[in-house]
PDB file of C-alpha atoms and ligand atoms in Angstrom:
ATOM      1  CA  UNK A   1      95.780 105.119  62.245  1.00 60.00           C
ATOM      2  CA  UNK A   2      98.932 105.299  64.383  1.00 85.00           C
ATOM      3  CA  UNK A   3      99.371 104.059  67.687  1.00 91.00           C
ATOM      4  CA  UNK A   4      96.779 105.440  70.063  1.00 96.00           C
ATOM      5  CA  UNK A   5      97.173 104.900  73.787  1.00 97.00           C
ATOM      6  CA  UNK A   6      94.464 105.655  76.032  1.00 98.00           C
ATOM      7  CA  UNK A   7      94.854 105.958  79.676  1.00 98.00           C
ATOM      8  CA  UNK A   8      91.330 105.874  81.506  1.00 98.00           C
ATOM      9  CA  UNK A   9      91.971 106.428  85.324  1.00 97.00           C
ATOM     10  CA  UNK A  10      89.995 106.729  88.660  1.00 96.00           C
ATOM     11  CA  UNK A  11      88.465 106.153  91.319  1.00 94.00           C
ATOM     12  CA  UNK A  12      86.050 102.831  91.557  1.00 89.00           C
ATOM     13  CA  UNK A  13      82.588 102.961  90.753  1.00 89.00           C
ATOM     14  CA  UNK A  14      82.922 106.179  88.806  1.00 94.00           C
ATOM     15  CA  UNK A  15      81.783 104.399  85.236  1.00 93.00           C
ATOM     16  CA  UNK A  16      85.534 103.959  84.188  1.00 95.00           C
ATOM     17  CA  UNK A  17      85.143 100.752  82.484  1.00 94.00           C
ATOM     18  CA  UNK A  18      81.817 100.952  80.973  1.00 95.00           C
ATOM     19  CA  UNK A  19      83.095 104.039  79.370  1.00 97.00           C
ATOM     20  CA  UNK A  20      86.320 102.457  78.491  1.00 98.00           C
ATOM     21  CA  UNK A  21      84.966  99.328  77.070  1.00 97.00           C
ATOM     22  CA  UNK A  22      82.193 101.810  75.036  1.00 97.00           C
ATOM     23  CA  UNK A  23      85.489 103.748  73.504  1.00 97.00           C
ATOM     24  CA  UNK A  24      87.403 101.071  72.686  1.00 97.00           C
ATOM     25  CA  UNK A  25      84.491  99.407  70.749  1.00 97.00           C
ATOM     26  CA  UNK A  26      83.478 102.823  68.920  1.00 96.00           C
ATOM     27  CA  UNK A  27      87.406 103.024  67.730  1.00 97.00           C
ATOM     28  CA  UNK A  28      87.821  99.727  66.673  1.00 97.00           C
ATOM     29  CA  UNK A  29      90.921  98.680  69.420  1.00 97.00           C
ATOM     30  CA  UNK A  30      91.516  97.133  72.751  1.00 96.00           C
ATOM     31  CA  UNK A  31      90.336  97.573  75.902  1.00 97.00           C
ATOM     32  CA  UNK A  32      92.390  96.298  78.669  1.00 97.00           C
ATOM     33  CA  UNK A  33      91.309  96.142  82.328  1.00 97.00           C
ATOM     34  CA  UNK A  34      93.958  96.207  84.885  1.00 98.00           C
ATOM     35  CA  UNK A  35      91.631  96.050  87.650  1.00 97.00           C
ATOM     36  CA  UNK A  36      90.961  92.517  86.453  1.00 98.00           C
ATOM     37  CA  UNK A  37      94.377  91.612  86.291  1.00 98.00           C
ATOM     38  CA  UNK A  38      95.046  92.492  89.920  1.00 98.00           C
ATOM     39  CA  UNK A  39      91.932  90.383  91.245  1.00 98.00           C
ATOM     40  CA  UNK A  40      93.342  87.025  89.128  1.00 98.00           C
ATOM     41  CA  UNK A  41      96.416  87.724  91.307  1.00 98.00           C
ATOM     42  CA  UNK A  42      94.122  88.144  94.054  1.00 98.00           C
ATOM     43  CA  UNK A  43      92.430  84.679  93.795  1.00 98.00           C
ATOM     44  CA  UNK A  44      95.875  82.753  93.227  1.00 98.00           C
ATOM     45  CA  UNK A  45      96.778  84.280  96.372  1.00 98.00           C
ATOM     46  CA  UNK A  46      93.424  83.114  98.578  1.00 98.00           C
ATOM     47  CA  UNK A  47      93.929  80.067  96.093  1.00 98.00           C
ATOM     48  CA  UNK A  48      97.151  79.117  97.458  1.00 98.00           C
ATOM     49  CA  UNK A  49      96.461  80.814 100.626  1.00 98.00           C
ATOM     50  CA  UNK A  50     100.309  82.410 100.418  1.00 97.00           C
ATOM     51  CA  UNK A  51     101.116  84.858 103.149  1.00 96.00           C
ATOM     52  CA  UNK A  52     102.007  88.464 102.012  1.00 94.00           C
ATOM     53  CA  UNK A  53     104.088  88.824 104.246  1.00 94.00           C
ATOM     54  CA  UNK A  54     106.338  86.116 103.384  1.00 97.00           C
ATOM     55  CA  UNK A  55     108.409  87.816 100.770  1.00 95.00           C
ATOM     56  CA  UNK A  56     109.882  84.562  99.352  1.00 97.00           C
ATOM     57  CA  UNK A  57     106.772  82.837  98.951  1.00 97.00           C
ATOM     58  CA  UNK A  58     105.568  85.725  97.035  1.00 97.00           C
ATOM     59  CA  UNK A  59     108.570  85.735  95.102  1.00 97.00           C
ATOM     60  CA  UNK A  60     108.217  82.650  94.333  1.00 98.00           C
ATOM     61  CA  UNK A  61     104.413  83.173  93.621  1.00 98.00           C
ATOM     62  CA  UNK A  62     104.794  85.581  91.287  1.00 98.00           C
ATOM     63  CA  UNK A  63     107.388  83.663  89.345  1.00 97.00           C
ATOM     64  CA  UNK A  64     104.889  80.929  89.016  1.00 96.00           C
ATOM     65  CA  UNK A  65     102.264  82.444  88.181  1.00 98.00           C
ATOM     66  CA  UNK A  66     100.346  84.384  84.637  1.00 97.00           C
ATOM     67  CA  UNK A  67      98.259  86.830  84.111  1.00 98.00           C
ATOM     68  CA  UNK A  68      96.640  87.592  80.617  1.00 96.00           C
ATOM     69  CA  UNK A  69      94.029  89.958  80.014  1.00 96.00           C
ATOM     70  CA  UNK A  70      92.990  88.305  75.962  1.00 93.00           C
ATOM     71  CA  UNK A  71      89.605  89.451  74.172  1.00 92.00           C
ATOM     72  CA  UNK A  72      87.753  90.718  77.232  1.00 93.00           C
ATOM     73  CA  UNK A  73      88.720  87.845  79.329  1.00 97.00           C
ATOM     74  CA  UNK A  74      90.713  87.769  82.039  1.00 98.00           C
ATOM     75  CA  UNK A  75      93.016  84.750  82.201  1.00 98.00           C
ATOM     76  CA  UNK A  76      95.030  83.495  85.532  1.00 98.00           C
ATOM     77  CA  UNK A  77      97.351  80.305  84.700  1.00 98.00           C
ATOM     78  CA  UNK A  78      95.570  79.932  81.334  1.00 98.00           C
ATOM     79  CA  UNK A  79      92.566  79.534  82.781  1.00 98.00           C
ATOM     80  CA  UNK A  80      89.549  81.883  82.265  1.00 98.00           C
ATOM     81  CA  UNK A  81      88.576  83.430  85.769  1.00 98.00           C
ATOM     82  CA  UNK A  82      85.564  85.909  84.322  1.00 97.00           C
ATOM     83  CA  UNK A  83      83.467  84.858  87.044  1.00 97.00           C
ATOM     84  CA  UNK A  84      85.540  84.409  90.072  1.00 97.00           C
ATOM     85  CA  UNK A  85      87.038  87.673  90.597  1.00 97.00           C
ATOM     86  CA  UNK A  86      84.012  89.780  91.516  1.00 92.00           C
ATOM     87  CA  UNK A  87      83.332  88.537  94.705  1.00 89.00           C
ATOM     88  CA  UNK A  88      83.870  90.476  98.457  1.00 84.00           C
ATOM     89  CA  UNK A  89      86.746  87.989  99.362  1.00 93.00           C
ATOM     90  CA  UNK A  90      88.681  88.761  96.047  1.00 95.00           C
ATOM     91  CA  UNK A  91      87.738  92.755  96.068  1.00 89.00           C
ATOM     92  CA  UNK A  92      89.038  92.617  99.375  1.00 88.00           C
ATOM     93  CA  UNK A  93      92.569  90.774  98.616  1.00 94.00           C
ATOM     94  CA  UNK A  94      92.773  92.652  95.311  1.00 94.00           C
ATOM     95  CA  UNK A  95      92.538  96.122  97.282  1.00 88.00           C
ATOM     96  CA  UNK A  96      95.474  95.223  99.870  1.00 90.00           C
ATOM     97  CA  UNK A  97      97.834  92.987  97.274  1.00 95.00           C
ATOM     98  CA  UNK A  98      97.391  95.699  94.844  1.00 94.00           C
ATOM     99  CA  UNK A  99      99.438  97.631  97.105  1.00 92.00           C
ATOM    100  CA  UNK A 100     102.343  95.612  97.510  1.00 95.00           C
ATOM    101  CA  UNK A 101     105.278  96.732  95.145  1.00 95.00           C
ATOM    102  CA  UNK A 102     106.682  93.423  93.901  1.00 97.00           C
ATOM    103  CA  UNK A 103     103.190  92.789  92.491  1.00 97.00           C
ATOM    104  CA  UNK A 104     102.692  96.296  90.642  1.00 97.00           C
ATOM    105  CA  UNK A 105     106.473  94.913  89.474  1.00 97.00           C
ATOM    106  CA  UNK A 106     105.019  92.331  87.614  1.00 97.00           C
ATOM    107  CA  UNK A 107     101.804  93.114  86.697  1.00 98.00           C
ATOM    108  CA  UNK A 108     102.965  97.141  84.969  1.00 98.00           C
ATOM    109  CA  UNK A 109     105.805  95.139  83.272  1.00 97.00           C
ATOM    110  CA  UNK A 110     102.708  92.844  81.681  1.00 97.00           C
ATOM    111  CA  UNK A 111     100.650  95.881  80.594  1.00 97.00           C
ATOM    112  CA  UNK A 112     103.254  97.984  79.386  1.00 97.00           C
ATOM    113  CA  UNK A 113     104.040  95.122  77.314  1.00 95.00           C
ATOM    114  CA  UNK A 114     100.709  95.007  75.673  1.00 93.00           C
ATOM    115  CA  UNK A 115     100.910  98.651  74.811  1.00 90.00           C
ATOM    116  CA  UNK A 116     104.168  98.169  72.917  1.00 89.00           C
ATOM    117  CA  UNK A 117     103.004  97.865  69.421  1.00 83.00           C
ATOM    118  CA  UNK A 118      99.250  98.312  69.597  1.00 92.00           C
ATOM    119  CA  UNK A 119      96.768 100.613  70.173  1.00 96.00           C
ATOM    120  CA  UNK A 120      94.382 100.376  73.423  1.00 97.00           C
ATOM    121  CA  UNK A 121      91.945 102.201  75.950  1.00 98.00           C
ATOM    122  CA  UNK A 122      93.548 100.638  79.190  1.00 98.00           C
ATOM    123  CA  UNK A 123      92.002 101.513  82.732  1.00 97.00           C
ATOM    124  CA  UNK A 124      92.688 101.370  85.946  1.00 96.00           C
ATOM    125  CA  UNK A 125      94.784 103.604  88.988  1.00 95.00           C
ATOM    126  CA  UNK A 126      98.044 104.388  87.685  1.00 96.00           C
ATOM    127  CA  UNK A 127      97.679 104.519  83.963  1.00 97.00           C
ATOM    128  CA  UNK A 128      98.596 107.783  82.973  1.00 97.00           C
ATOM    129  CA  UNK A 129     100.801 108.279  86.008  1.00 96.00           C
ATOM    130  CA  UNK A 130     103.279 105.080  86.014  1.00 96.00           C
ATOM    131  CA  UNK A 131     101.891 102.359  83.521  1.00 97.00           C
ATOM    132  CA  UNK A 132     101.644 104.972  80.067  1.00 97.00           C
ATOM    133  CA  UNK A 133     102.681 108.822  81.513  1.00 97.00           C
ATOM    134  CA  UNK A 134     103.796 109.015  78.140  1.00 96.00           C
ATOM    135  CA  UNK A 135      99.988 108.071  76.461  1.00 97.00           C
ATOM    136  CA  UNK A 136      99.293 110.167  73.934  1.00 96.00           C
ATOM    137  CA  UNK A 137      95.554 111.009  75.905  1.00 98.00           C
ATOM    138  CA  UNK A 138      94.914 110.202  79.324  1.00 98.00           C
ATOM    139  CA  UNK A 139      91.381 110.428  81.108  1.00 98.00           C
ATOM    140  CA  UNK A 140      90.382 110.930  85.151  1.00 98.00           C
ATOM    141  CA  UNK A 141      87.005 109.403  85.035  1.00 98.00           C
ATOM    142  CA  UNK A 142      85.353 110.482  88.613  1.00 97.00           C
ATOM    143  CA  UNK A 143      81.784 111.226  90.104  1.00 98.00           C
ATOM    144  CA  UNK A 144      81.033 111.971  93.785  1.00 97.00           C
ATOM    145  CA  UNK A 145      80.973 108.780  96.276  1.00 97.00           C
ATOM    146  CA  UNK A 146      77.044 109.277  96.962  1.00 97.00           C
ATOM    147  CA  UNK A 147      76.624 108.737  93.174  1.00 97.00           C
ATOM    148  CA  UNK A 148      78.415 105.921  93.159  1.00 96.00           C
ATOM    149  CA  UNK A 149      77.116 104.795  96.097  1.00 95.00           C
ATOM    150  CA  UNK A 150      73.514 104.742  94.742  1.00 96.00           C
ATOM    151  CA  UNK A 151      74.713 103.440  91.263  1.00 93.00           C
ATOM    152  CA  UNK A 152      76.051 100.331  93.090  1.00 90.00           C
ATOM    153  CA  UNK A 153      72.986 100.072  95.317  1.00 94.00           C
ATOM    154  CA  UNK A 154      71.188  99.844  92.064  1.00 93.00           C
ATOM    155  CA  UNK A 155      73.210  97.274  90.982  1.00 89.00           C
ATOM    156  CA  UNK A 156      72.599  95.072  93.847  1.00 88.00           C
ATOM    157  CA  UNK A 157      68.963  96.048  93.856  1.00 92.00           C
ATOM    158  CA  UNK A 158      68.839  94.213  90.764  1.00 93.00           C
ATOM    159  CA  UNK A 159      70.550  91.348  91.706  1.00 89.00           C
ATOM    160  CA  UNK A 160      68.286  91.136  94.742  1.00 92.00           C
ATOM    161  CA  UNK A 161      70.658  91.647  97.088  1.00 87.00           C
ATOM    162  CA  UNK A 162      69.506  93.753 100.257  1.00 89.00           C
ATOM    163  CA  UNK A 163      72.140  96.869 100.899  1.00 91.00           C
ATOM    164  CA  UNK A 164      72.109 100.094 102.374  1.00 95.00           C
ATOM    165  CA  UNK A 165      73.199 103.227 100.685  1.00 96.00           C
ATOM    166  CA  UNK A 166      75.037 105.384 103.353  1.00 97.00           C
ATOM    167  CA  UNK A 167      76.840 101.844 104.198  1.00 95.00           C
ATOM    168  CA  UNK A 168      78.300 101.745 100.223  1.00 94.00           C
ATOM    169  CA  UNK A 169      78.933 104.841 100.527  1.00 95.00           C
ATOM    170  CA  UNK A 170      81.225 104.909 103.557  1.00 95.00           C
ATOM    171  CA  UNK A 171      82.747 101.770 102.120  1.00 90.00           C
ATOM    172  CA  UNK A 172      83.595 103.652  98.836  1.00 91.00           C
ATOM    173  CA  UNK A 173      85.371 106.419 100.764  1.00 93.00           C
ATOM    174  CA  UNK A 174      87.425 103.904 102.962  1.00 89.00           C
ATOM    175  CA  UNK A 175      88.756 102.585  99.943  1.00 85.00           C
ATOM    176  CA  UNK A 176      89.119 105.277  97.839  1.00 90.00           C
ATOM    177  CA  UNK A 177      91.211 106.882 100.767  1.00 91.00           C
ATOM    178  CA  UNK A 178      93.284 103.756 100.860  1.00 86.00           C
ATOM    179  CA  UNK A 179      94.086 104.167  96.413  1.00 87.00           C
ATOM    180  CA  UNK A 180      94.957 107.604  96.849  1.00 92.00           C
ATOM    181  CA  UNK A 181      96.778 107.083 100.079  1.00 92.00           C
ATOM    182  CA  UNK A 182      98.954 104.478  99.427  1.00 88.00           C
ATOM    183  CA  UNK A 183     102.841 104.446  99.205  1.00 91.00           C
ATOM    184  CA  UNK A 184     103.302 102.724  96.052  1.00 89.00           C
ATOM    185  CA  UNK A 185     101.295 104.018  92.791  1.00 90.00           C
ATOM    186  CA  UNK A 186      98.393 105.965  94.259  1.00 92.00           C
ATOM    187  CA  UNK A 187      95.512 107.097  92.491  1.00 93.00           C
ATOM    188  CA  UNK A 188      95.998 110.666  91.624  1.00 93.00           C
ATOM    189  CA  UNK A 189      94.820 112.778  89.114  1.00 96.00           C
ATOM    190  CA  UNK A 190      97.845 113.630  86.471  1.00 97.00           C
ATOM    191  CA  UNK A 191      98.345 117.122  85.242  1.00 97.00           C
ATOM    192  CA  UNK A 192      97.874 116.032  81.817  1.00 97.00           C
ATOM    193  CA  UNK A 193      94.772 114.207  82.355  1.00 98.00           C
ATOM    194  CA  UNK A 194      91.299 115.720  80.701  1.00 98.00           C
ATOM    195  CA  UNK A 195      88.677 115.132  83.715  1.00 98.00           C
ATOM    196  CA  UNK A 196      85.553 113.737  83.343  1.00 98.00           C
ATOM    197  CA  UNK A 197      83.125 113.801  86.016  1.00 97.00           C
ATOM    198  CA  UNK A 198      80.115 111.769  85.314  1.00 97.00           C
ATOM    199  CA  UNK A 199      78.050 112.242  88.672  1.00 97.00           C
ATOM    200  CA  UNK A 200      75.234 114.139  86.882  1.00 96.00           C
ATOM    201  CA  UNK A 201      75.486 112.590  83.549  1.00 96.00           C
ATOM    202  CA  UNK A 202      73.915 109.596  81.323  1.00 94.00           C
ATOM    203  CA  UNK A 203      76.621 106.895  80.707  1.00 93.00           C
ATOM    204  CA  UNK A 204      75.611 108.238  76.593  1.00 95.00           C
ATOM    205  CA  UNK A 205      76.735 111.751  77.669  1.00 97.00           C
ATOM    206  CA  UNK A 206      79.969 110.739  79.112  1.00 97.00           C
ATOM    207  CA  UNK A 207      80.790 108.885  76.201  1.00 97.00           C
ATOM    208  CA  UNK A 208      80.510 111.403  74.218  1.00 98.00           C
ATOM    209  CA  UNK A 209      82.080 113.485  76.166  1.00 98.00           C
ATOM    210  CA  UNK A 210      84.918 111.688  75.845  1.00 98.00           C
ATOM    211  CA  UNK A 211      84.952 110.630  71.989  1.00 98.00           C
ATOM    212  CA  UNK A 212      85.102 114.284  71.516  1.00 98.00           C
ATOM    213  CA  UNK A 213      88.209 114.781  72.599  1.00 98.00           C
ATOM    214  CA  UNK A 214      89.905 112.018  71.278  1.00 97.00           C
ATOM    215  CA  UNK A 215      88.289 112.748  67.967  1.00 96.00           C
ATOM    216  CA  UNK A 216      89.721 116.299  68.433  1.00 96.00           C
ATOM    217  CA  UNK A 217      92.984 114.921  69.187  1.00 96.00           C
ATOM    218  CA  UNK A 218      93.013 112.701  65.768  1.00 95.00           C
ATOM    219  CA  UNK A 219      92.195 115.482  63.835  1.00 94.00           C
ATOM    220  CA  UNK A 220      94.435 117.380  64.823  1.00 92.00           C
ATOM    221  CA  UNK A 221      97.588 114.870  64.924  1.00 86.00           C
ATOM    222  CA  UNK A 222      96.217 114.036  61.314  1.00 74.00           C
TER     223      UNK A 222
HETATM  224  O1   DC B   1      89.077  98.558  89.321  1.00 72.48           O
HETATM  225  P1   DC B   1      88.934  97.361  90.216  1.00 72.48           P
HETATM  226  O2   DC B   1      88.016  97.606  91.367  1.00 72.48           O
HETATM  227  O3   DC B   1      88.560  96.108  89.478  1.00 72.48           O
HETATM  228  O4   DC B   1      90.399  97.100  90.820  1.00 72.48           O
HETATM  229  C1   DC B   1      90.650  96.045  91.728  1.00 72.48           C
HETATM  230  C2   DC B   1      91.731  96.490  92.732  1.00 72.48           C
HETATM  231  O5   DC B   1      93.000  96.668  92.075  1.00 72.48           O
HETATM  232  C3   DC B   1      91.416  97.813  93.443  1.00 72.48           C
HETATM  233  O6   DC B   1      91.684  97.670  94.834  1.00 72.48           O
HETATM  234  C4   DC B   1      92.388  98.808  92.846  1.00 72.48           C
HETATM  235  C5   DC B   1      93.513  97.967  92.311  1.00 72.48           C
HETATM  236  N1   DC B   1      94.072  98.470  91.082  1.00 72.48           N
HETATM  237  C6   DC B   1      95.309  99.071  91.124  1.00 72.48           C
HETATM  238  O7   DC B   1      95.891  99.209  92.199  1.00 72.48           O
HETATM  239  N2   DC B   1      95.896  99.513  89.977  1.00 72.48           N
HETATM  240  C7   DC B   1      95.276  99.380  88.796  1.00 72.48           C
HETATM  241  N3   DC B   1      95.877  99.817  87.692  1.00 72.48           N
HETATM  242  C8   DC B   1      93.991  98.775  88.739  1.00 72.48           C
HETATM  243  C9   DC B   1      93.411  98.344  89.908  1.00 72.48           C
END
């Protein structure tokens, strides 16, 4: 097979990476989550609580510092950091450093990189738009923010944690205002992107969904 790239975009909570991971394993390549990426930057910043503000120091920061997304682990400095980026504190850091240009800089320049010779399913905000707009099939993965909202309050149900649904859901729309708002890379929907909204779908449906249209792009490239 030659190189595939797949660009899987949108907003968060939608089912992006589930779906992503679920491709990548049914075609045999990489997955690559850039979301990850930008929380390991995250911690190192609470880490070595550097002020973002201070452009030197963030200079200097980034200059010091690696970021390595390596068989479904996400590595910061070599070491793996799997479990320490899903927390409030780093969602919250992740969501305003993400924003800042000089780390985009870096961290596109990394995942470009691993796209070079290889096929992969990468996702995250700015796939198709600034990190691949030249995949060869790029994906907007999106459901409504009360379906995300309950999907997470499922979640959390699980994990016993007490939570209110109208809350998650206001807290999705604040920050999906702030992706799609934001000067530098927002999330936006590319006019070569295939949509996919999974609000009233099974995670099995979506997949499929999606498989069929990369399996209809094979074919047809040959
Ligand atoms: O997908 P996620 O929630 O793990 O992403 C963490 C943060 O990083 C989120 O605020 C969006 C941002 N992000 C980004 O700006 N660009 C990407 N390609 C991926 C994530």
């Amino acid at each position: 097979m030659s190189i595939v790239r797949i660009a899987m975009d949108g907003p968060a909570g939608a089912g992006k990476s589930t779906i992503a991971k679920r491709v990548a394993r049914e075609l045999g390549i990489d997955y690559i989550d850039t979301g990850a990426m930008y929380r390991a930057f995250a911690l190192k910043i609470l880490r070595t609580g550097t002020d973002l503000k201070d452009a030197d120091a963030l200079a200097a920061l980034l200059k010091d510092t690696d970021v390595d997304y390596a068989g479904g682990s996400i590595f910061l400095d070599g070491e793996n950091v799997d479990g320490l980026i899903r927390t409030q504190e780093v969602s919250e850091m992740a969501s305003v450093s993400s924003a800042v240009q000089a780390v985009r800089d870096k961290l596109v320049a990394a995942q470009q990189a691993m796209g070079k010779r290889k096929s992969l399913v990468m996702d995250g905000r700015d796939i198709g738009s600034k990190v691949f707009p030249d995949a060869e099939l790029k994906f907007y993965i999106t459901a409504s923010s009360r379906v995300r909202a309950e999907r997470r309050a499922i979640d959390m149900e699980l994990a016993g944690q007490p939570c209110d649904v109208d809350q998650i859901q206001k807290e999705i729309e604040t920050r999906d205002y702030r992706d799609m708002h934001r000067a530098n890379s927002p999330l936006v929907k590319v006019a070569d992107a295939i949509e996919i909204d999974t609000s009233d779908a099974s995670l099995e449906e979506s997949v499929a969904e999606v498989m069929g249209h990369i399996n209809s792009f094979l074919s047809k490239r040959g």
